[in-house]
Coordinates of C-alpha atoms in Angstrom, one line a residue:
M1 CA 98.4 127.8 148.0
A2 CA 98.6 125.7 151.1
D3 CA 102.0 125.2 152.5
D4 CA 103.5 122.0 151.1
T5 CA 106.7 122.2 153.1
D6 CA 105.6 119.6 155.7
E7 CA 104.9 116.9 153.2
V8 CA 107.1 113.8 152.8
P9 CA 109.9 114.8 150.4
M10 CA 109.4 113.4 146.9
P11 CA 112.2 112.0 144.8
A12 CA 113.5 114.1 141.9
P13 CA 111.6 113.5 138.7
T14 CA 113.7 112.0 135.9
P15 CA 113.7 113.5 132.3
A16 CA 111.7 110.5 131.2
Q17 CA 109.0 111.0 133.8
L18 CA 108.7 114.7 132.8
L19 CA 108.5 113.9 129.1
L20 CA 105.8 111.2 129.9
L21 CA 103.7 113.8 131.7
L22 CA 104.4 116.6 129.2
V23 CA 101.4 115.7 127.0
P24 CA 98.9 115.6 129.9
A25 CA 100.3 119.0 131.1
I26 CA 99.7 120.5 127.6
V27 CA 96.2 119.0 127.4
I28 CA 95.4 120.4 130.9
G29 CA 96.6 123.8 129.9
A30 CA 94.6 123.9 126.7
L31 CA 91.4 122.7 128.6
C32 CA 91.9 125.4 131.2
A33 CA 92.1 128.0 128.5
L34 CA 88.9 126.6 126.8
V35 CA 87.0 126.7 130.1
L36 CA 88.1 130.3 130.7
R37 CA 87.3 131.4 127.2
A38 CA 83.8 129.8 127.4
L39 CA 83.1 131.7 130.6
D40 CA 84.3 134.9 128.9
I41 CA 82.1 134.4 125.9
A42 CA 79.1 133.5 128.0
A43 CA 79.5 136.5 130.3
G44 CA 80.2 138.8 127.3
G45 CA 77.0 137.7 125.6
L46 CA 75.0 138.3 128.7
Q47 CA 76.7 141.6 129.1
Q48 CA 75.7 142.6 125.6
V49 CA 72.1 141.9 126.4
L50 CA 72.0 143.7 129.7
W51 CA 74.0 146.8 128.8
T52 CA 73.2 147.3 125.0
A53 CA 70.3 145.3 123.6
L54 CA 67.9 145.7 126.6
P55 CA 68.4 149.4 127.2
D56 CA 68.1 150.0 123.4
A57 CA 64.9 148.1 123.3
L58 CA 63.5 150.0 126.3
G59 CA 64.8 153.4 125.1
V60 CA 66.7 154.1 128.3
D61 CA 70.2 155.5 128.9
P62 CA 72.6 152.7 129.9
D63 CA 74.9 155.2 131.6
G64 CA 72.2 156.6 134.0
W65 CA 69.9 154.9 136.5
W66 CA 70.1 151.7 134.4
I67 CA 73.4 151.1 136.2
V68 CA 71.6 150.9 139.5
V69 CA 68.8 148.7 138.1
V70 CA 71.2 146.2 136.5
L71 CA 73.6 145.8 139.4
T72 CA 70.8 145.5 141.9
A73 CA 69.1 142.8 139.7
T74 CA 72.5 141.1 139.3
G75 CA 73.0 141.0 143.1
F76 CA 69.5 139.5 143.5
A77 CA 70.2 136.9 140.8
V78 CA 73.6 136.0 142.4
G79 CA 71.9 135.8 145.8
L80 CA 69.4 133.4 144.4
G81 CA 72.2 131.2 143.1
L82 CA 74.1 131.3 146.4
Q83 CA 70.9 130.4 148.3
F84 CA 69.5 127.6 146.2
L85 CA 72.1 126.1 143.8
P86 CA 74.0 123.0 144.9
G87 CA 77.1 123.9 146.8
H88 CA 75.9 127.5 147.2
G89 CA 78.5 128.8 144.8
G90 CA 81.4 127.4 146.7
P91 CA 83.3 129.2 149.5
D92 CA 83.0 133.0 149.8
S93 CA 85.7 134.4 147.5
A94 CA 86.6 136.9 150.3
T95 CA 88.0 134.0 152.3
T96 CA 89.9 132.1 149.6
E97 CA 93.4 132.4 148.3
L98 CA 94.1 132.5 144.5
V99 CA 94.6 128.7 144.6
A100 CA 92.7 126.6 147.1
E101 CA 91.8 123.0 147.7
P102 CA 89.6 121.3 145.0
L103 CA 85.9 121.7 145.3
K104 CA 83.4 118.9 144.8
L105 CA 82.2 118.7 141.2
R106 CA 78.5 119.3 142.0
T107 CA 79.6 122.8 143.3
L108 CA 81.0 123.9 140.0
P109 CA 77.8 124.6 137.9
G110 CA 76.5 127.0 140.6
L111 CA 80.0 128.6 140.9
I112 CA 80.1 129.1 137.1
I113 CA 76.6 130.6 137.0
V114 CA 77.1 133.2 139.8
T115 CA 80.5 134.1 138.4
A116 CA 79.1 134.7 134.9
L117 CA 76.3 136.8 136.3
A118 CA 78.7 138.9 138.3
L119 CA 81.0 139.4 135.3
A120 CA 78.1 140.3 133.0
G121 CA 76.4 142.5 135.5
G122 CA 79.3 144.9 136.0
V123 CA 80.5 143.8 139.4
S124 CA 84.0 145.0 140.2
L125 CA 85.6 141.6 140.4
G126 CA 87.6 139.5 138.0
P127 CA 87.2 135.8 137.1
E128 CA 90.5 134.6 138.6
N129 CA 89.6 132.9 141.9
P130 CA 86.4 131.1 140.6
I131 CA 87.9 130.0 137.3
I132 CA 91.0 128.6 139.0
A133 CA 88.8 126.8 141.4
V134 CA 86.7 125.3 138.5
N135 CA 89.8 124.2 136.5
V136 CA 91.5 122.7 139.6
A137 CA 88.5 120.7 140.5
L138 CA 87.9 119.4 137.0
T139 CA 91.6 118.5 136.5
V140 CA 91.9 116.7 139.8
A141 CA 88.7 114.7 139.1
L142 CA 89.8 113.8 135.6
L143 CA 93.3 112.8 136.7
G144 CA 91.9 110.8 139.5
R145 CA 89.9 108.7 137.0
M146 CA 92.4 108.5 134.2
M147 CA 95.8 108.9 135.7
P148 CA 95.5 108.3 139.5
R149 CA 99.2 107.9 139.9
V150 CA 99.8 111.5 139.0
G151 CA 98.5 112.8 142.3
A152 CA 96.2 115.6 143.3
K153 CA 98.9 118.1 144.2
L154 CA 100.5 118.0 140.8
G155 CA 97.1 118.2 139.1
M156 CA 96.3 121.3 141.1
L157 CA 99.6 122.9 140.2
M158 CA 99.2 122.2 136.5
A159 CA 95.6 123.4 136.5
A160 CA 96.4 126.5 138.4
A161 CA 99.4 127.3 136.3
G162 CA 97.4 126.7 133.1
T163 CA 94.6 129.0 134.3
I164 CA 97.0 131.8 135.3
G165 CA 98.7 131.5 131.9
A166 CA 95.4 131.8 130.2
L167 CA 94.2 134.7 132.4
F168 CA 97.4 136.8 131.7
G169 CA 98.1 135.5 128.2
S170 CA 101.6 134.5 129.2
P171 CA 103.3 131.6 130.9
V172 CA 105.7 134.0 132.6
A173 CA 103.0 135.0 135.1
A174 CA 102.6 131.4 136.2
A175 CA 106.4 130.8 136.3
L176 CA 106.9 133.8 138.6
L177 CA 103.9 133.0 140.8
F178 CA 104.9 129.4 141.4
T179 CA 108.6 129.9 141.8
G180 CA 108.3 130.7 145.5
T181 CA 105.7 128.0 146.2
L182 CA 107.7 125.3 144.5
A183 CA 111.0 126.4 145.9
A184 CA 109.6 125.7 149.3
V185 CA 108.4 122.2 148.5
R186 CA 110.6 119.6 150.0
G187 CA 112.0 117.1 147.5
G188 CA 114.8 116.3 145.2
G189 CA 115.5 117.9 141.9
A190 CA 116.1 121.4 140.7
L191 CA 113.5 124.1 140.9
W192 CA 113.1 123.8 137.1
D193 CA 112.3 120.1 137.5
K194 CA 109.4 121.2 139.7
L195 CA 108.4 124.1 137.4
F196 CA 108.6 122.0 134.2
L197 CA 105.0 120.6 134.0
P198 CA 103.2 123.7 135.4
L199 CA 105.1 125.9 133.0
A200 CA 104.2 123.6 130.1
S201 CA 100.6 123.8 131.1
A202 CA 100.8 127.6 131.4
A203 CA 102.4 127.9 127.9
A204 CA 99.8 125.7 126.4
A205 CA 97.0 127.7 128.0
A206 CA 98.4 131.0 126.9
G207 CA 98.9 129.8 123.3
T208 CA 95.3 128.4 123.3
M209 CA 94.0 131.8 124.4
H210 CA 95.9 133.5 121.6
V211 CA 94.5 131.0 119.0
L212 CA 91.0 131.6 120.3
G213 CA 91.4 135.3 119.8
A214 CA 91.3 136.4 123.5
P215 CA 92.6 140.0 123.9
P216 CA 96.1 140.0 125.4
L217 CA 97.2 141.9 128.5
Q218 CA 99.0 144.4 126.4
F219 CA 98.7 148.2 126.2
T220 CA 100.7 150.9 124.5
L221 CA 101.8 153.8 126.8
P222 CA 104.2 156.7 126.0
T223 CA 107.6 155.9 127.4
A224 CA 110.6 158.0 128.3
P225 CA 114.1 157.4 129.7
T226 CA 114.2 156.9 133.4
T227 CA 116.5 159.0 135.6
P228 CA 117.4 158.8 139.3
I229 CA 114.9 161.6 140.0
L230 CA 112.2 159.8 138.1
L231 CA 113.1 156.7 140.1
L232 CA 112.4 158.6 143.3
A233 CA 109.1 159.7 141.9
G234 CA 108.2 156.1 141.1
V235 CA 109.0 155.1 144.7
V236 CA 106.6 157.8 145.9
I237 CA 103.9 156.7 143.5
A238 CA 104.3 153.1 144.6
I239 CA 104.0 154.1 148.2
A240 CA 100.8 156.0 147.3
G241 CA 99.5 152.9 145.7
V242 CA 100.3 150.9 148.9
A243 CA 98.5 153.6 151.0
I244 CA 95.4 153.4 148.8
G245 CA 95.4 149.6 148.9
L246 CA 95.9 149.6 152.7
V247 CA 92.8 151.8 153.1
G248 CA 90.9 149.1 151.2
A249 CA 92.4 146.4 153.3
F250 CA 91.4 148.3 156.5
L251 CA 87.8 148.8 155.3
F252 CA 87.4 145.3 154.0
P253 CA 86.6 143.3 157.2
F254 CA 84.2 146.0 158.4
A255 CA 82.3 146.0 155.1
H256 CA 82.3 142.2 155.0
R257 CA 80.9 142.1 158.6
A258 CA 78.3 144.7 157.7
F259 CA 77.0 142.9 154.6
H260 CA 77.1 139.5 156.2
S261 CA 75.1 140.8 159.2
L262 CA 72.1 140.5 156.8
R263 CA 72.6 136.7 157.1
Q264 CA 70.8 135.6 154.0
P265 CA 72.8 135.4 150.7
I266 CA 69.9 137.0 148.7
L267 CA 69.9 140.0 151.0
I268 CA 73.7 140.2 151.1
A269 CA 74.2 140.2 147.4
T270 CA 71.2 142.4 146.6
A271 CA 72.3 145.0 149.0
G272 CA 75.8 144.8 147.6
G273 CA 74.5 145.1 144.0
L274 CA 72.5 148.2 145.1
V275 CA 75.6 149.9 146.6
L276 CA 77.6 149.0 143.5
G277 CA 75.0 150.5 141.3
L278 CA 75.0 153.8 143.2
L279 CA 78.8 153.8 143.1
G280 CA 78.7 153.2 139.3
L281 CA 76.3 156.1 139.0
I282 CA 78.8 158.3 140.7
G283 CA 81.9 157.0 138.9
G284 CA 80.4 156.3 135.5
P285 CA 80.5 153.1 133.4
I286 CA 84.3 153.1 133.4
T287 CA 84.3 152.1 137.0
L288 CA 82.2 149.0 136.3
F289 CA 83.2 145.4 135.5
K290 CA 86.6 143.7 136.2
G291 CA 88.6 146.6 134.8
L292 CA 90.7 145.2 131.9
D293 CA 88.7 146.7 129.0
Q294 CA 88.2 149.8 131.1
M295 CA 91.9 150.2 131.6
G296 CA 92.3 150.3 127.8
E297 CA 89.7 153.0 127.7
L298 CA 91.7 155.1 130.1
F299 CA 94.9 154.6 128.1
E300 CA 93.2 155.5 124.7
D301 CA 93.2 159.2 125.6
P302 CA 94.9 160.0 128.9
D303 CA 94.3 163.7 128.4
A304 CA 90.5 163.1 128.4
Y305 CA 90.5 162.8 132.2
D306 CA 91.5 165.6 134.5
A307 CA 92.9 165.2 138.0
G308 CA 89.5 165.6 139.6
Q309 CA 87.9 162.9 137.5
L310 CA 90.7 160.5 138.1
V311 CA 90.4 161.1 141.9
V312 CA 86.7 160.1 141.7
I313 CA 87.5 157.1 139.5
V314 CA 90.2 155.8 141.9
L315 CA 88.0 156.2 145.0
V316 CA 84.9 154.8 143.4
K317 CA 86.7 151.8 142.0
L318 CA 88.5 151.1 145.3
V319 CA 85.2 151.2 147.3
A320 CA 83.4 149.1 144.6
L321 CA 86.1 146.5 144.9
V322 CA 85.7 146.4 148.7
V323 CA 81.9 146.2 148.4
A324 CA 81.9 143.5 145.7
A325 CA 84.4 141.4 147.6
S326 CA 82.4 141.8 150.8
A327 CA 78.9 141.2 149.5
A328 CA 79.3 137.4 148.7
F329 CA 80.0 137.9 144.9
R330 CA 82.3 135.3 143.5
G331 CA 85.4 136.7 141.8
G332 CA 89.0 137.8 142.1
R333 CA 90.5 141.1 143.1
I334 CA 93.6 141.3 140.9
F335 CA 92.0 142.9 137.8
P336 CA 89.9 145.5 139.5
A337 CA 92.9 146.4 141.7
A338 CA 95.0 146.7 138.6
F339 CA 92.5 149.2 137.1
T340 CA 92.6 151.2 140.3
G341 CA 96.4 151.3 140.2
A342 CA 96.3 152.3 136.5
A343 CA 93.9 155.2 137.3
L344 CA 96.1 156.2 140.2
G345 CA 99.2 156.3 138.0
M346 CA 97.3 158.4 135.5
L347 CA 96.4 160.8 138.3
A348 CA 100.1 161.2 139.2
H349 CA 100.8 162.0 135.6
A350 CA 97.9 164.5 135.5
L351 CA 99.2 166.3 138.6
I352 CA 102.8 166.3 137.3
P353 CA 102.7 166.0 133.4
S354 CA 106.5 165.8 133.2
L355 CA 106.4 162.3 134.8
P356 CA 106.3 159.5 132.1
I357 CA 102.9 158.0 132.1
A358 CA 104.3 154.4 131.8
L359 CA 106.4 154.9 134.9
C360 CA 103.5 156.4 136.8
V361 CA 101.1 153.6 135.9
A362 CA 103.6 150.8 136.6
S363 CA 104.7 152.2 139.9
A364 CA 101.1 152.6 141.1
L365 CA 100.2 149.1 140.0
I366 CA 103.1 147.7 142.0
G367 CA 101.9 149.5 145.1
I368 CA 98.3 148.4 145.1
L369 CA 98.9 144.9 143.8
L370 CA 101.4 144.2 146.6
V371 CA 98.6 144.9 149.1
M372 CA 95.9 142.9 147.2
A373 CA 98.0 139.9 146.4
K374 CA 101.0 140.0 148.8
D375 CA 103.1 138.7 145.9
G376 CA 106.0 140.8 144.5
W377 CA 106.3 138.6 141.4
L378 CA 102.7 139.2 140.4
A379 CA 103.0 142.9 141.0
L380 CA 106.1 143.1 138.9
F381 CA 104.7 141.1 136.1
V382 CA 101.4 143.0 135.8
A383 CA 103.2 146.4 136.1
A384 CA 105.7 145.5 133.4
A385 CA 103.0 143.9 131.1
V386 CA 100.7 146.9 131.4
A387 CA 103.4 149.5 130.9
G388 CA 104.6 147.6 127.9
D389 CA 108.2 148.7 128.3
L390 CA 110.9 146.2 129.3
A391 CA 113.3 149.0 129.8
L392 CA 111.3 149.9 132.9
L393 CA 111.8 146.4 134.5
P394 CA 115.1 147.1 136.2
W395 CA 113.8 150.3 137.7
L396 CA 110.6 148.6 138.9
C397 CA 112.7 146.0 140.7
V398 CA 114.1 148.9 142.7
I399 CA 110.8 150.7 143.2
I400 CA 109.2 147.6 144.6
L401 CA 111.6 147.3 147.5
P402 CA 110.4 150.1 149.8
A403 CA 106.8 149.3 148.9
W404 CA 107.3 145.7 150.0
L405 CA 108.7 146.8 153.3
L406 CA 105.4 148.6 153.9
V407 CA 103.2 145.6 153.1
S408 CA 105.3 142.7 154.3
K409 CA 103.6 142.7 157.8
A410 CA 100.3 144.3 156.7
P411 CA 97.1 142.3 157.0
E412 CA 96.0 140.2 154.0
F413 CA 93.2 141.6 151.8
R414 CA 91.3 138.5 152.7
I415 CA 88.9 137.4 155.4
I416 CA 90.5 134.5 157.3
P417 CA 87.7 131.9 157.6
K418 CA 86.8 130.5 161.0
P419 CA 88.2 127.0 161.7
V420 CA 85.9 124.1 160.7
P421 CA 85.8 121.3 163.3
S422 CA 86.2 118.4 160.8
A423 CA 88.9 118.0 158.2
A424 CA 86.4 117.1 155.6
G425 CA 84.4 120.3 156.2
A426 CA 87.6 122.3 156.1
A427 CA 88.4 120.9 152.7
T428 CA 85.0 121.6 151.2
G429 CA 83.9 124.8 152.9
A430 CA 80.3 125.4 152.1
D431 CA 80.2 122.4 149.8
S432 CA 77.6 120.5 151.9
D433 CA 73.9 120.3 151.3
S434 CA 73.3 120.2 155.1
E435 CA 75.1 123.5 155.7
R436 CA 73.6 126.9 155.3
P437 CA 74.9 129.1 152.4
P438 CA 78.1 130.9 153.5
T439 CA 77.3 134.2 155.2
A440 CA 80.5 134.9 157.0

């Protein structure tokens, strides 16, 4: 999020004020979850048509050249949306942080459409950046009409926290992510005064997702007691995850520049879809999509994949993530990066079977997510959630330390956008009918 430390300090909220805003926070969280679930259902329905119903009707193998056909067509469809829909799908996801300034409402339909197309078509990106942008914009607009005294910043915080709680199925993720941000905000009151409403929104969103039947971020991996020797192995695996992530971060600006040299969104996204299709043909269906369900497939039978297969899966998914993020597709990088880390952890276990698979996966996740998100809390949460073993958490807090030293000064896995002359333009990015669709 943007740095709020230079704003005028706000007085500490009273318990009465927090209680008064508790109901709006809960409603915002529930609405954020509903929007995310609606996007998931729509994308899932289209995915069923593209990858099951249509190939069955045509009598083709969905695991063969159909992958290239669907992803190329997906790129073309996304490119059409970026070229012609109002707002051009919002700012390029390659240039945005997880939480950014609110978009104009007329941008949202186009952003939702191109995001759903990418999710259904098998693009290696998750929904996190676009769905947070949608929920933030809707929340700020609604509060501006119904409760203007609440303020846009608080609305952004509640919407972002609610969406993160919905994405990960837990308010803990939002609490950890916003602890650093809110601790830096100047103002009276304890940190938990500032966290109270965002955390309430996140809890409501997570609960709503559970009620709606969304699959939780929860897996079952074999565990084993951790010893000092295994702790050292975890550090090495985390460093390997950092190295893999840094390779992606190094390639990212070159790939982004190469695709955007095509200038037109239709050409950029279509070329990206073609490359993603060829990568999917090499890596197989398990390297497609955002990676959450595919992570479950990996964990169902770890012995089904040998070291050679896992090397291919890791490399293909990493390149697919770089290509998808570079080729104007709208989406987030956390979930596909988590899949890459999970596959890397399984590779470590395949090479040295005596290493506990939960430790291997959690350590690799920490390494690669530190590069992708530059947030230690997020890396720790996802690693612990995927491993499913709270006994690992103290060890992961040690494993993350040397990994953080390697990434603390590394470049962000993000394209820093060029400065926009006017403040209004900077706030809205490509959200102007007079501007060309974003190509850089």
